[in-house]
Coordinates of C-alpha atoms and ligand atoms in Angstrom, one line a residue:
X1 CA -2.0 -8.8 37.0
X2 CA 0.2 -7.2 34.2
X3 CA 1.2 -3.4 34.3
X4 CA -0.6 -2.2 31.2
X5 CA 2.2 -0.8 29.4
X6 CA 2.9 2.0 27.3
X7 CA 4.0 2.0 23.5
X8 CA 7.6 2.9 24.6
X9 CA 7.5 0.4 27.3
X10 CA 6.8 -2.2 24.8
X11 CA 9.4 -0.9 22.1
X12 CA 12.1 -1.2 24.7
X13 CA 11.0 -4.6 26.2
X14 CA 10.6 -6.1 22.7
X15 CA 14.3 -5.0 22.2
X16 CA 15.3 -6.5 25.3
X17 CA 13.7 -9.4 25.1
X18 CA 15.1 -10.5 22.1
X19 CA 19.0 -8.8 22.9
X20 CA 18.6 -11.6 25.8
X21 CA 18.0 -14.3 23.1
X22 CA 21.4 -13.0 21.7
X23 CA 20.1 -10.6 19.2
X24 CA 22.0 -7.8 18.3
X25 CA 20.2 -4.3 18.5
X26 CA 20.6 -2.2 15.2
X27 CA 19.8 1.3 14.5
X28 CA 16.7 2.0 12.9
X29 CA 17.3 3.0 9.1
X30 CA 15.9 6.5 7.7
X31 CA 12.9 7.0 5.8
X32 CA 14.4 7.6 2.5
X33 CA 16.4 4.5 1.6
X34 CA 20.0 4.7 0.8
X35 CA 21.3 2.9 -2.5
X36 CA 17.5 1.8 -3.6
X37 CA 16.1 4.0 -6.6
X38 CA 13.1 1.7 -6.4
X39 CA 11.2 2.7 -3.9
X40 CA 10.7 6.6 -2.2
X41 CA 10.6 5.5 1.2
X42 CA 11.7 2.4 3.7
X43 CA 8.5 0.8 4.1
X44 CA 9.3 -2.0 6.3
X45 CA 11.8 -3.4 8.6
X46 CA 13.4 -5.6 6.4
X47 CA 14.0 -3.5 3.2
X48 CA 17.4 -2.0 4.2
X49 CA 18.3 -5.5 5.4
X50 CA 18.1 -7.2 1.9
X51 CA 21.3 -7.8 0.8
X52 CA 21.7 -9.9 4.2
X53 CA 18.4 -11.7 3.4
X54 CA 19.9 -12.5 0.1
X55 CA 23.2 -14.2 1.6
X56 CA 25.7 -11.3 2.7
X57 CA 27.1 -11.4 5.7
X58 CA 25.9 -8.9 8.4
X59 CA 28.4 -7.4 10.4
X60 CA 26.5 -7.6 13.5
X61 CA 25.9 -11.4 13.0
X62 CA 23.2 -13.6 12.5
X63 CA 20.6 -12.5 15.0
X64 CA 19.5 -8.7 14.7
X65 CA 16.6 -6.6 16.2
X66 CA 15.3 -3.2 15.8
X67 CA 12.3 -1.0 15.6
X68 CA 12.1 0.7 11.8
X69 CA 10.0 3.6 11.2
X70 CA 8.3 2.9 8.3
X71 CA 6.3 5.1 5.7
X72 CA 4.0 3.7 3.6
X73 CA 2.9 7.1 1.2
X74 CA 0.3 5.0 -0.7
X75 CA -2.2 4.6 2.2
X76 CA -2.3 8.2 2.8
X77 CA -6.2 7.9 1.7
X78 CA -7.0 5.3 3.9
X79 CA -5.8 7.3 7.1
X80 CA -9.0 8.1 9.2
X81 CA -10.0 4.5 10.1
X82 CA -9.0 3.5 13.3
X83 CA -5.7 1.6 12.3
X84 CA -4.7 2.7 8.8
X85 CA -1.1 5.0 9.4
X86 CA 1.3 6.3 6.7
X87 CA 4.0 6.5 9.5
X88 CA 4.6 3.5 12.0
X89 CA 6.9 1.8 13.4
X90 CA 7.9 -2.1 12.7
X91 CA 9.3 -4.0 15.8
X92 CA 11.5 -6.4 13.7
X93 CA 13.7 -9.4 14.3
X94 CA 15.5 -11.6 12.0
X95 CA 17.6 -15.0 11.6
X96 CA 20.0 -15.1 9.1
X97 CA 20.5 -18.7 8.5
X98 CA 20.2 -19.4 12.4
X99 CA 17.3 -20.1 14.2
X100 CA 13.9 -20.9 12.3
X101 CA 10.1 -21.7 12.9
X102 CA 10.5 -23.2 16.3
X103 CA 12.2 -20.6 18.2
X104 CA 10.4 -17.6 16.3
X105 CA 7.1 -18.8 16.7
X106 CA 7.3 -19.8 20.5
X107 CA 9.2 -16.3 21.1
X108 CA 6.4 -14.0 19.5
X109 CA 3.8 -15.9 21.7
X110 CA 6.1 -15.4 24.7
X111 CA 6.3 -12.2 23.9
X112 CA 2.8 -10.8 23.5
X113 CA 1.7 -12.9 26.2
X114 CA 4.0 -13.1 28.9
X115 CA 5.9 -9.9 28.3
X116 CA 2.9 -7.3 27.2
X117 CA -0.1 -9.7 28.8
X118 CA -2.5 -10.2 25.8
X119 CA -5.2 -12.5 26.4
X120 CA -3.9 -15.9 24.7
X121 CA -7.8 -16.6 24.2
X122 CA -8.3 -13.6 21.6
X123 CA -4.9 -15.0 19.5
X124 CA -5.7 -16.1 15.9
X125 CA -3.2 -16.9 13.6
X126 CA -3.1 -17.8 9.7
X127 CA -0.3 -19.9 7.9
X128 CA 0.5 -20.6 4.1
X129 CA -1.7 -23.1 2.4
X130 CA 0.6 -24.2 -0.2
X131 CA 0.2 -23.9 -4.0
X132 CA 0.5 -27.1 -6.4
X133 CA 1.0 -24.5 -9.4
X134 CA 4.2 -22.9 -7.5
X135 CA 5.3 -26.4 -6.0
X136 CA 5.6 -25.1 -2.8
X137 CA 4.0 -27.6 0.1
X138 CA 1.6 -26.3 3.3
X139 CA 3.5 -24.8 5.8
X140 CA 2.3 -28.0 8.3
X141 CA 5.4 -27.2 10.4
X142 CA 4.1 -24.1 11.4
X143 CA 0.9 -25.2 12.2
X144 CA 1.9 -27.7 14.3
X145 CA 3.9 -25.2 16.2
X146 CA 0.9 -23.1 17.0
X147 CA -1.0 -26.0 17.7
X148 CA 1.4 -27.0 20.6
X149 CA 1.4 -23.6 22.0
X150 CA -2.6 -23.5 21.6
X151 CA -3.0 -26.6 23.6
X152 CA -0.3 -26.1 26.6
X153 CA -2.4 -22.7 26.9
X154 CA -5.7 -24.8 27.0
X155 CA -7.0 -23.2 24.2
X156 CA -8.9 -25.5 21.6
X157 CA -7.1 -24.9 17.8
X158 CA -9.0 -26.0 15.1
X159 CA -7.4 -25.6 11.5
X160 CA -9.5 -24.5 8.7
X161 CA -8.9 -24.3 5.1
X162 CA -9.6 -20.7 3.8
X163 CA -7.3 -20.2 0.4
X164 CA -8.4 -16.9 -0.7
X165 CA -10.1 -13.8 0.8
X166 CA -13.1 -14.1 -1.5
X167 CA -13.7 -17.6 0.0
X168 CA -13.0 -16.3 3.5
X169 CA -16.0 -13.8 3.2
X170 CA -17.9 -16.8 2.1
X171 CA -17.5 -19.1 4.7
X172 CA -16.1 -17.5 7.7
X173 CA -14.2 -18.4 10.4
X174 CA -16.1 -21.9 11.4
X175 CA -14.9 -21.7 14.9
X176 CA -11.3 -22.2 13.6
X177 CA -8.2 -21.1 15.5
X178 CA -5.7 -21.7 12.8
X179 CA -6.6 -20.7 9.1
X180 CA -4.6 -21.5 6.1
X181 CA -4.7 -19.1 3.3
X182 CA -2.7 -18.9 -0.2
X183 CA -1.6 -15.9 -1.4
X184 CA -2.2 -13.7 2.0
X185 CA 0.5 -15.9 3.5
X186 CA 3.0 -15.7 1.3
X187 CA 5.2 -12.5 1.2
X188 CA 7.8 -10.5 -0.7
X189 CA 8.6 -7.3 -1.4
X190 CA 6.3 -7.9 -4.3
X191 CA 3.1 -9.6 -3.3
X192 CA 2.3 -13.2 -3.6
X193 CA 4.4 -16.1 -5.2
X194 CA 3.0 -15.8 -8.6
X195 CA 3.6 -12.2 -9.1
X196 CA 7.2 -11.8 -7.9
X197 CA 9.4 -10.8 -10.0
X198 CA 12.8 -12.8 -11.0
X199 CA 15.6 -12.1 -8.7
X200 CA 13.2 -11.3 -5.3
X201 CA 13.1 -13.1 -2.2
X202 CA 10.1 -14.5 -0.3
X203 CA 8.8 -17.3 1.3
X204 CA 5.5 -18.4 3.3
X205 CA 4.8 -16.6 6.4
X206 CA 2.6 -17.2 9.7
X207 CA 0.6 -14.1 10.6
X208 CA -1.0 -13.3 13.8
X209 CA -4.2 -11.5 14.7
X210 CA -6.0 -9.9 17.9
X211 CA -9.5 -10.2 18.2
X212 CA -11.5 -7.2 19.3
X213 CA -15.1 -8.5 20.0
X214 CA -16.5 -5.1 20.7
X215 CA -15.7 -4.2 16.8
X216 CA -18.9 -5.4 15.0
X217 CA -18.5 -6.8 11.3
X218 CA -21.1 -5.3 8.7
X219 CA -21.6 -6.9 5.2
X220 CA -19.8 -4.0 3.8
X221 CA -16.8 -5.9 4.3
X222 CA -18.1 -9.1 3.0
X223 CA -20.8 -11.5 3.8
X224 CA -18.9 -12.9 6.7
X225 CA -15.8 -12.3 9.1
X226 CA -12.4 -13.8 8.7
X227 CA -9.1 -13.1 10.3
X228 CA -8.2 -11.2 6.9
X229 CA -11.2 -9.5 6.7
X230 CA -11.2 -5.5 6.6
X231 CA -13.6 -4.9 8.9
X232 CA -11.4 -4.5 12.0
X233 CA -12.7 -7.2 14.1
X234 CA -9.1 -8.9 13.9
X235 CA -6.0 -6.8 13.8
X236 CA -3.0 -8.0 12.7
X237 CA 0.0 -7.6 15.0
X238 CA 2.9 -9.6 13.6
X239 CA 4.0 -11.3 10.5
X240 CA 7.1 -14.4 10.8
X241 CA 8.0 -14.5 7.2
X242 CA 10.3 -17.6 6.5
X243 CA 12.4 -16.2 4.0
X244 CA 13.9 -19.1 1.9
X245 CA 13.1 -19.2 -1.6
X246 CA 14.2 -17.1 -4.5
X247 CA 12.1 -16.5 -7.5
X248 CA 13.7 -17.5 -10.8
X249 CA 12.5 -17.4 -14.2
X250 CA 12.3 -21.2 -14.0
X251 CA 10.4 -21.4 -10.8
X252 CA 11.7 -21.2 -7.2
X253 CA 14.9 -22.2 -5.7
X254 CA 16.1 -22.2 -2.3
X255 CA 18.1 -19.3 -1.0
X256 CA 21.7 -19.9 0.5
X257 CA 20.4 -19.8 4.1
X258 CA 16.9 -19.9 5.4
X259 CA 15.9 -16.7 7.3
X260 CA 13.5 -15.3 9.7
X261 CA 11.6 -12.0 8.8
X262 CA 9.3 -10.9 11.7
X263 CA 7.7 -7.6 11.9
X264 CA 5.2 -6.3 13.9
X265 CA 3.4 -3.1 13.9
X266 CA 4.4 -1.3 17.5
X267 CA 1.3 1.1 17.6
X268 CA -1.0 -2.0 16.5
X269 CA 0.5 -4.1 19.7
X270 CA 0.3 -1.4 21.8
X271 CA -3.6 -0.8 21.1
X272 CA -3.9 -4.5 21.8
X273 CA -2.3 -3.9 25.2
X274 CA -4.7 -1.3 26.3
X275 CA -7.7 -3.1 24.6
X276 CA -8.6 -0.5 22.3
X277 CA -8.9 -1.1 18.7
X278 CA -8.4 2.7 17.8
X279 CA -4.4 2.9 17.8
X280 CA -4.6 6.4 17.9
X281 CA -5.2 5.9 21.5
X282 CA -2.0 4.9 22.7
X283 CA 0.8 6.8 24.0
X284 CA 2.6 7.7 20.8
X285 CA -0.7 9.3 19.4
X286 CA -2.9 10.4 22.0
X287 CA -1.0 13.4 23.5
X288 CA -0.9 14.7 20.1
X289 CA -4.7 14.1 19.8
X290 CA -4.8 16.3 23.2
X291 CA -2.9 19.0 21.5
X292 CA -5.7 19.4 18.8
X293 CA -8.4 19.1 21.0
X294 CA -7.0 21.7 22.9
X295 CA -6.0 24.3 19.9
X296 CA -9.5 23.7 17.9
X297 CA -11.8 23.4 21.4
X298 CA -13.5 20.4 19.7
X299 CA -13.5 16.9 20.9
X300 CA -12.1 13.9 19.7
X301 CA -15.0 11.8 19.7
X302 CA -17.0 14.0 17.2
X303 CA -14.2 15.1 15.0
X304 CA -12.4 11.9 14.9
X305 CA -11.2 11.7 11.1
X306 CA -10.0 15.2 11.1
X307 CA -8.0 14.8 14.4
X308 CA -6.8 11.5 13.0
X309 CA -5.3 12.5 9.7
X310 CA -3.7 15.7 11.2
X311 CA -2.0 13.3 13.7
X312 CA -0.9 11.1 11.4
X313 CA 0.7 13.3 8.8
X314 CA 2.2 15.4 11.7
X315 CA 4.2 12.2 13.1
X316 CA 5.2 11.3 9.0
X317 CA 6.4 15.1 8.2
X318 CA 8.3 14.9 11.5
X319 CA 10.1 12.0 10.7
X320 CA 10.9 12.9 6.9
X321 CA 12.3 16.3 8.7
X322 CA 14.5 14.6 11.2
X323 CA 15.4 12.2 7.7
X324 CA 16.7 15.7 6.1
X325 CA 13.7 15.9 3.7
X326 CA 12.1 18.9 2.8
X327 CA 9.0 19.9 0.9
X328 CA 9.0 20.3 -2.5
X329 CA 7.5 19.7 -5.8
X330 CA 9.3 16.2 -6.3
X331 CA 9.9 12.6 -5.2
X332 CA 10.2 12.7 -1.2
X333 CA 9.5 16.2 -0.8
X334 CA 6.6 16.1 -2.7
X335 CA 4.9 13.4 -0.3
X336 CA 5.9 15.4 2.4
X337 CA 4.4 18.7 1.0
X338 CA 1.2 16.7 0.2
X339 CA 1.3 15.6 4.2
X340 CA 1.8 19.1 5.5
X341 CA -0.8 20.8 3.4
X342 CA -3.5 17.9 4.2
X343 CA -2.9 18.1 7.7
X344 CA -3.2 21.7 7.5
X345 CA -6.7 21.6 5.6
X346 CA -7.8 19.6 8.1
X347 CA -7.0 21.8 11.2
X348 CA -8.8 24.7 9.2
X349 CA -11.5 22.7 9.1
X350 CA -11.6 22.4 12.9
X351 CA -11.1 25.9 12.6
X352 CA -7.7 26.0 14.0
X353 CA -6.6 29.4 11.8
X354 CA -3.5 30.3 13.4
X355 CA -0.2 28.7 13.2
X356 CA -0.8 25.2 14.7
X357 CA 2.1 23.1 13.2
X358 CA 4.6 24.6 15.8
X359 CA 2.4 23.1 19.0
X360 CA 1.3 19.9 17.3
X361 CA 5.0 19.4 16.2
X362 CA 6.6 19.8 19.4
X363 CA 4.3 17.4 20.4
X364 CA 5.6 14.7 18.3
X365 CA 9.0 15.8 19.3
X366 CA 8.3 15.4 22.9
X367 CA 7.0 11.6 22.6
X368 CA 10.1 10.6 20.6
X369 CA 13.1 12.6 21.7
X370 CA 14.0 9.8 24.4
X371 CA 14.0 6.9 22.4
X372 CA 15.5 8.4 19.1
X373 CA 18.1 11.5 20.1
X374 CA 18.5 12.3 16.6
X375 CA 14.6 13.9 16.8
X376 CA 16.0 15.9 19.8
X377 CA 19.0 16.8 18.3
X378 CA 17.0 18.1 15.3
X379 CA 14.8 20.0 17.3
X380 CA 14.9 23.5 15.6
X381 CA 15.6 22.3 12.0
X382 CA 12.1 20.2 12.0
X383 CA 10.4 22.8 13.2
X384 CA 11.9 25.4 11.2
X385 CA 11.2 23.1 7.6
X386 CA 7.4 22.7 8.6
X387 CA 6.5 26.3 10.0
X388 CA 8.1 27.4 7.0
X389 CA 6.0 25.1 4.7
X390 CA 2.7 26.4 6.8
X391 CA 3.6 30.2 6.1
X392 CA 3.4 29.4 2.5
X393 CA 0.5 27.3 2.2
X394 CA -1.6 29.4 4.8
X395 CA -1.3 32.6 2.6
X396 CA -3.2 31.2 0.2
X397 CA -5.2 28.4 1.9
X398 CA -8.5 30.5 2.3
X399 CA -8.4 31.8 -1.2
X400 CA -7.7 28.5 -2.8
X401 CA -10.6 27.2 -1.3
X402 CA -12.5 29.9 -2.3
X403 CA -11.5 29.8 -5.7
X404 CA -12.7 25.8 -5.9
X405 CA -15.9 26.8 -4.9
X406 CA -15.9 29.6 -7.7
X407 CA -14.4 27.0 -10.5
X408 CA -16.9 24.4 -9.3
X409 CA -20.3 26.4 -9.9
X410 CA -20.3 25.0 -13.0
X411 CA -20.4 21.1 -11.3
X412 CA -17.4 20.3 -13.0
X413 CA -13.7 21.0 -12.6
X414 CA -11.1 20.9 -15.5
X415 CA -7.3 20.3 -15.4
X416 CA -6.8 23.7 -16.1
X417 CA -8.6 24.6 -12.9
X418 CA -6.5 21.8 -11.1
X419 CA -3.5 23.6 -12.6
X420 CA -4.4 26.9 -11.5
X421 CA -5.0 25.9 -7.6
X422 CA -1.8 24.0 -7.9
X423 CA 0.3 27.0 -9.4
X424 CA -1.5 29.7 -7.7
X425 CA -2.4 28.3 -4.7
X426 CA -0.2 26.0 -3.8
X427 CA -2.6 23.2 -3.8
X428 CA -1.1 19.9 -4.3
X429 CA -3.4 18.2 -7.0
X430 CA -4.6 15.3 -4.9
X431 CA -5.7 17.9 -2.3
X432 CA -7.7 19.4 -5.3
X433 CA -9.4 16.3 -6.1
X434 CA -10.1 15.4 -2.8
X435 CA -11.9 18.9 -2.4
X436 CA -13.7 18.3 -5.6
X437 CA -14.9 14.9 -4.4
X438 CA -16.1 16.3 -1.4
X439 CA -18.2 19.0 -2.7
X440 CA -19.6 16.4 -5.1
X441 CA -18.1 18.0 -8.5
X442 CA -17.2 15.9 -11.2
X443 CA -13.5 15.9 -12.9
X444 CA -13.3 16.3 -16.7
X445 CA -12.4 12.9 -17.8
X446 CA -9.3 13.8 -19.0
X447 CA -8.0 16.5 -16.2
X448 CA -4.6 15.0 -16.3
X449 CA -3.7 15.3 -19.6
X450 CA -5.2 19.0 -19.6
X451 CA -3.1 19.5 -16.4
X452 CA 0.1 18.5 -18.1
X453 CA -0.8 20.6 -21.0
X454 CA -1.3 23.6 -18.9
X455 CA 1.6 22.8 -16.8
X456 CA 4.1 22.7 -20.5
X457 CA 2.4 25.8 -21.5
X458 CA 3.5 27.6 -17.9
X459 CA 6.8 25.9 -18.6
X460 CA 7.3 27.4 -22.1
X461 CA 6.2 30.7 -20.5
X462 CA 8.5 30.7 -17.8
X463 CA 11.3 28.8 -19.8
X464 CA 12.4 26.7 -16.8
X465 CA 13.3 23.3 -17.4
X466 CA 12.9 22.5 -13.6
X467 CA 11.0 18.7 -13.5
X468 CA 7.8 18.2 -12.7
X469 CA 5.5 16.8 -9.5
X470 CA 4.8 13.7 -11.8
X471 CA 6.2 10.7 -13.1
X472 CA 6.6 10.0 -16.7
X473 CA 6.7 13.9 -17.4
X474 CA 5.9 15.3 -21.1
X475 CA 8.9 13.3 -23.1
X476 CA 8.6 9.6 -24.0
X477 CA 4.7 9.9 -24.7
X478 CA 5.2 7.4 -27.6
X479 CA 6.6 4.8 -25.5
X480 CA 4.4 5.4 -22.2
X481 CA 1.2 5.3 -24.8
X482 CA 2.3 1.9 -26.3
X483 CA 2.8 0.6 -23.0
X484 CA -0.7 1.5 -21.5
X485 CA -2.2 0.1 -25.0
X486 CA -0.4 -3.0 -24.3
X487 CA -1.5 -3.3 -20.6
X488 CA -5.0 -2.4 -22.0
X489 CA -5.1 -5.9 -24.1
X490 CA -3.4 -8.2 -21.1
X491 CA -6.3 -6.3 -18.8
X492 CA -9.3 -7.0 -21.1
X493 CA -7.8 -10.6 -21.2
X494 CA -7.5 -10.8 -17.4
X495 CA -11.1 -9.6 -17.1
X496 CA -12.7 -12.4 -19.0
X497 CA -10.8 -14.8 -17.5
X498 CA -11.6 -13.8 -13.9
X499 CA -15.0 -12.4 -14.6
X500 CA -16.3 -14.8 -17.5
X501 CA -17.0 -14.0 -21.2
X502 CA -19.7 -12.1 -20.7
X503 CA -17.2 -9.0 -20.5
X504 CA -17.3 -7.3 -23.5
X505 CA -15.2 -4.2 -24.5
X506 CA -17.2 -1.0 -24.4
X507 CA -14.3 1.9 -24.8
X508 CA -10.9 2.1 -24.0
X509 CA -8.9 5.4 -23.6
X510 CA -5.0 6.2 -23.3
X511 CA -3.3 9.0 -21.8
X512 CA 0.3 9.4 -20.5
X513 CA -0.8 9.1 -16.9
X514 CA -2.9 6.2 -17.2
X515 CA -5.4 3.8 -19.1
X516 CA -9.2 3.8 -18.8
X517 CA -11.2 0.7 -20.0
X518 CA -15.4 0.0 -20.3
X519 CA -16.6 -3.1 -20.3
X520 CA -19.8 -4.8 -19.7
X521 CA -20.3 -6.4 -16.4
X522 CA -23.3 -6.2 -13.9
X523 CA -21.7 -5.5 -10.6
X524 CA -18.8 -3.7 -8.3
X525 CA -15.8 -5.5 -8.7
X526 CA -14.4 -6.9 -5.0
X527 CA -11.5 -5.8 -3.7
X528 CA -10.3 -10.0 -4.5
X529 CA -11.4 -9.6 -8.0
X530 CA -9.5 -6.6 -8.5
X531 CA -6.1 -7.9 -6.8
X532 CA -6.6 -11.4 -8.6
X533 CA -6.9 -9.1 -12.0
X534 CA -4.0 -7.4 -11.0
X535 CA -2.0 -10.5 -10.6
X536 CA -3.1 -12.0 -13.6
X537 CA -1.5 -8.8 -15.6
X538 CA 1.4 -8.7 -13.5
X539 CA 2.0 -12.2 -14.5
X540 CA 1.7 -12.0 -18.0
X541 CA 4.0 -8.7 -17.7
X542 CA 6.6 -11.1 -16.0
X543 CA 6.1 -13.9 -18.6
X544 CA 7.6 -11.9 -21.1
X545 CA 5.0 -12.3 -24.0
X546 CA 5.7 -11.7 -27.3
X547 CA 3.7 -8.9 -29.2
X548 CA 3.2 -9.4 -32.9
X549 CA 0.3 -8.6 -35.7
X550 CA -0.7 -9.9 -38.9
X551 CA -3.3 -9.1 -41.3
X552 CA -6.4 -11.4 -41.9
X553 CA -9.6 -11.4 -43.3
X554 CA -12.0 -10.0 -40.9
X555 CA -14.3 -13.3 -40.9
X556 CA -11.0 -15.6 -40.2
X557 CA -9.9 -13.2 -37.5
X558 CA -13.0 -13.2 -35.5
X559 CA -14.7 -16.3 -36.4
X560 CA -12.0 -18.6 -37.1
X561 CA -9.3 -17.5 -34.5
X562 CA -11.4 -16.2 -32.1
X563 CA -9.5 -12.5 -32.0
X564 CA -11.3 -10.3 -29.7
X565 CA -12.9 -7.0 -30.9
X566 CA -14.0 -3.7 -29.5
X567 CA -17.8 -4.1 -29.2
X568 CA -19.3 -1.7 -31.7
X569 CA -16.3 -1.2 -33.7
X570 CA -17.0 -1.2 -37.5
X571 CA -14.2 -3.5 -39.4
X572 CA -13.1 -3.2 -43.1
X573 CA -12.6 -6.6 -44.8
X574 CA -9.1 -7.4 -43.4
X575 CA -7.9 -6.6 -40.0
X576 CA -5.0 -6.1 -37.9
X577 CA -4.4 -8.4 -35.5
X578 CA -2.6 -8.4 -32.4
X579 CA -1.0 -11.6 -30.6
X580 CA 0.7 -11.8 -27.4
X581 CA 2.5 -14.9 -27.0
X582 CA 4.5 -16.6 -24.2
X583 CA 7.6 -18.5 -25.3
X584 CA 7.4 -22.1 -26.3
X585 CA 3.5 -21.8 -25.6
X586 CA 1.8 -23.2 -28.8
X587 CA -1.2 -20.2 -28.8
X588 CA -1.5 -16.7 -28.2
X589 CA -2.7 -15.8 -24.6
X590 CA -4.3 -12.8 -26.0
X591 CA -5.1 -12.0 -29.8
X592 CA -7.2 -8.9 -30.2
X593 CA -8.4 -7.0 -33.3
X594 CA -6.6 -3.8 -33.0
X595 CA -4.7 -0.6 -35.0
X596 CA -1.6 -0.6 -32.6
X597 CA 0.9 0.5 -31.8
X598 CA 2.3 -1.7 -29.1
X599 CA 5.6 -2.6 -27.2
X600 CA 7.5 -5.6 -28.4
X601 CA 7.5 -7.6 -25.2
X602 CA 5.3 -7.6 -22.4
X603 CA 8.2 -7.0 -19.8
X604 CA 8.9 -3.8 -21.0
X605 CA 5.7 -2.9 -19.0
X606 CA 7.7 -3.6 -15.8
X607 CA 10.5 -1.2 -16.8
X608 CA 11.9 0.4 -13.6
X609 CA 10.5 -2.0 -11.6
X610 CA 7.0 -0.8 -12.4
X611 CA 3.9 -2.7 -12.0
X612 CA 0.5 -2.8 -13.1
X613 CA -2.0 -1.2 -10.4
X614 CA -5.8 -0.8 -10.7
X615 CA -6.4 2.6 -9.4
X616 CA -10.1 3.1 -9.8
X617 CA -13.3 0.6 -10.7
X618 CA -16.4 2.6 -10.6
X619 CA -19.9 2.0 -12.9
X620 CA -19.7 4.4 -16.1
X621 CA -23.4 3.7 -17.2
X622 CA -25.9 1.2 -16.3
X623 CA -24.4 -2.5 -16.8
X624 CA -21.0 -0.9 -17.8
X625 CA -18.1 -0.8 -15.4
X626 CA -14.9 1.6 -15.6
X627 CA -11.4 0.8 -14.7
X628 CA -8.5 3.2 -14.5
X629 CA -5.3 1.6 -14.0
X630 CA -2.0 2.8 -14.0
X631 CA 2.2 1.6 -14.3
X632 CA 3.7 2.3 -11.2
Ligands
LIG1 N1 8.7 -8.3 5.9 C1 7.7 -8.7 6.6 C2 6.4 -7.2 6.6 O1 6.8 -6.3 6.2 C3 8.2 -9.0 7.9 O2 8.7 -8.3 8.8 O3 5.1 -7.8 6.8

């Protein structure tokens, strides 16, 4: 029998297990990355090690291990289910040109089954299927290593080709144990092999999943379940990336050394250890829930979502305070403010009206102070920072919520309303948007523009030149409009490639904050289709298409050249046709009747490390879908 380990014990055991295998334990990097302006937060264990993965020598040698605190602010709205959190710890080990697949896979198996005591029969894995277009082979080696591990454990391990998640939902597990996927089993900081920008390292990976048979798959997540399904029956516990490639404009080249980059979510491993699919049940979380139950006099069983949100956000805000961030209206400070205010808002819903931050934060601190001495050292500073923010927000929270009820009587909220809530009541705008949705209110289509306009007028009035909360700002609107305009053409083309020629444009609208595109299509798009569309657009952005235009007779443009025109548009005798063409290609990728203006080359859309992302897909009217997308 195994002793069931707490999360703290698992963290220590992992560091010890690998330090016995000659790994040097390195301290966690701060949540705010040093010398990396491309990202606000440390979101994975490998991020601070990038220069070493690219070939530089690490002062501690070629075998490293750590537990890295991570923050993924983009997951904020996913928080509330049983496994998503914005803050988590990633257990990581690295080989910088030292050991490779054989050692890594065997050690991971040993650690999880022999040290932690997970049930081998509930472990499933995935490997890279290979890609002809990228010229990268199937990762048979990893699959063979897994095969012999399973066979030694007396477990039958059938190999099944899945390919994409879309196909996975169609064909299901088929009694397999080792599954091959393409994009899902390639790791780089910027996604699949196809969409990686030049200069980015990456490689095939093998992922390990734990089956929770108590979780039932439902068709909301796709027809059939498979290891990468989002229903929560399989939870990914770890990812071994065999980072040996560097993307270059002409394709992949080998890195100077072949590396291993392993990362596993501590919270999820700890949940597997106690055989509970709810990560909030583990020893790093449950004590916080207990405090919230006591303060609210309500139970976690009936107020699950609110208590999860508060727990997650309190942990994130505490570590941000440890790492020196203070709430503000920009960058990391804005995310922190949003997290704290959102937690307070949920606490309010639970009826916790007295100051609660101090008690909740104290419980977070007591959980971490032994393993992270900086948390104990900064105790007073953390509490002070968070209490201050709570005081400011509490003064206006109740009034602000009343104000939303008042403003929403008409059934809609405008950007001016959201600005008033922001400016007078301290509501981060995302919070107002959430409140509006939960009350069933509609937002003005152009609420962001209206919001920015109100902000500009306010600035004008107060003559402050302080920076706003939102990237893009008010300057440079000409250029950003052009970029979104060009992105719209790429999107239209990508939609037709993915969904077929039945897709016809029905409208488009561009602001400084986003593009909006309406088109004919009968069904809601699946997450896989959305991902594919994004990938295509990002690929065409990195292909650096040249944008140019020429004038043709309308007949020639549409009927001979096959240029796309917006449905319902009326054209004169001659039209301007924009083309976007890859270097050396004999025909344009996109050809569209359009007045312009556009950028000169699609790569301009990626300036500042930006990527094309679909943030919303919804029905606009019968048979017409509406997409909103941004460059972020
Ligand atoms: N970089 C990989 C990940 O974040 C493994 O550490 O999943």
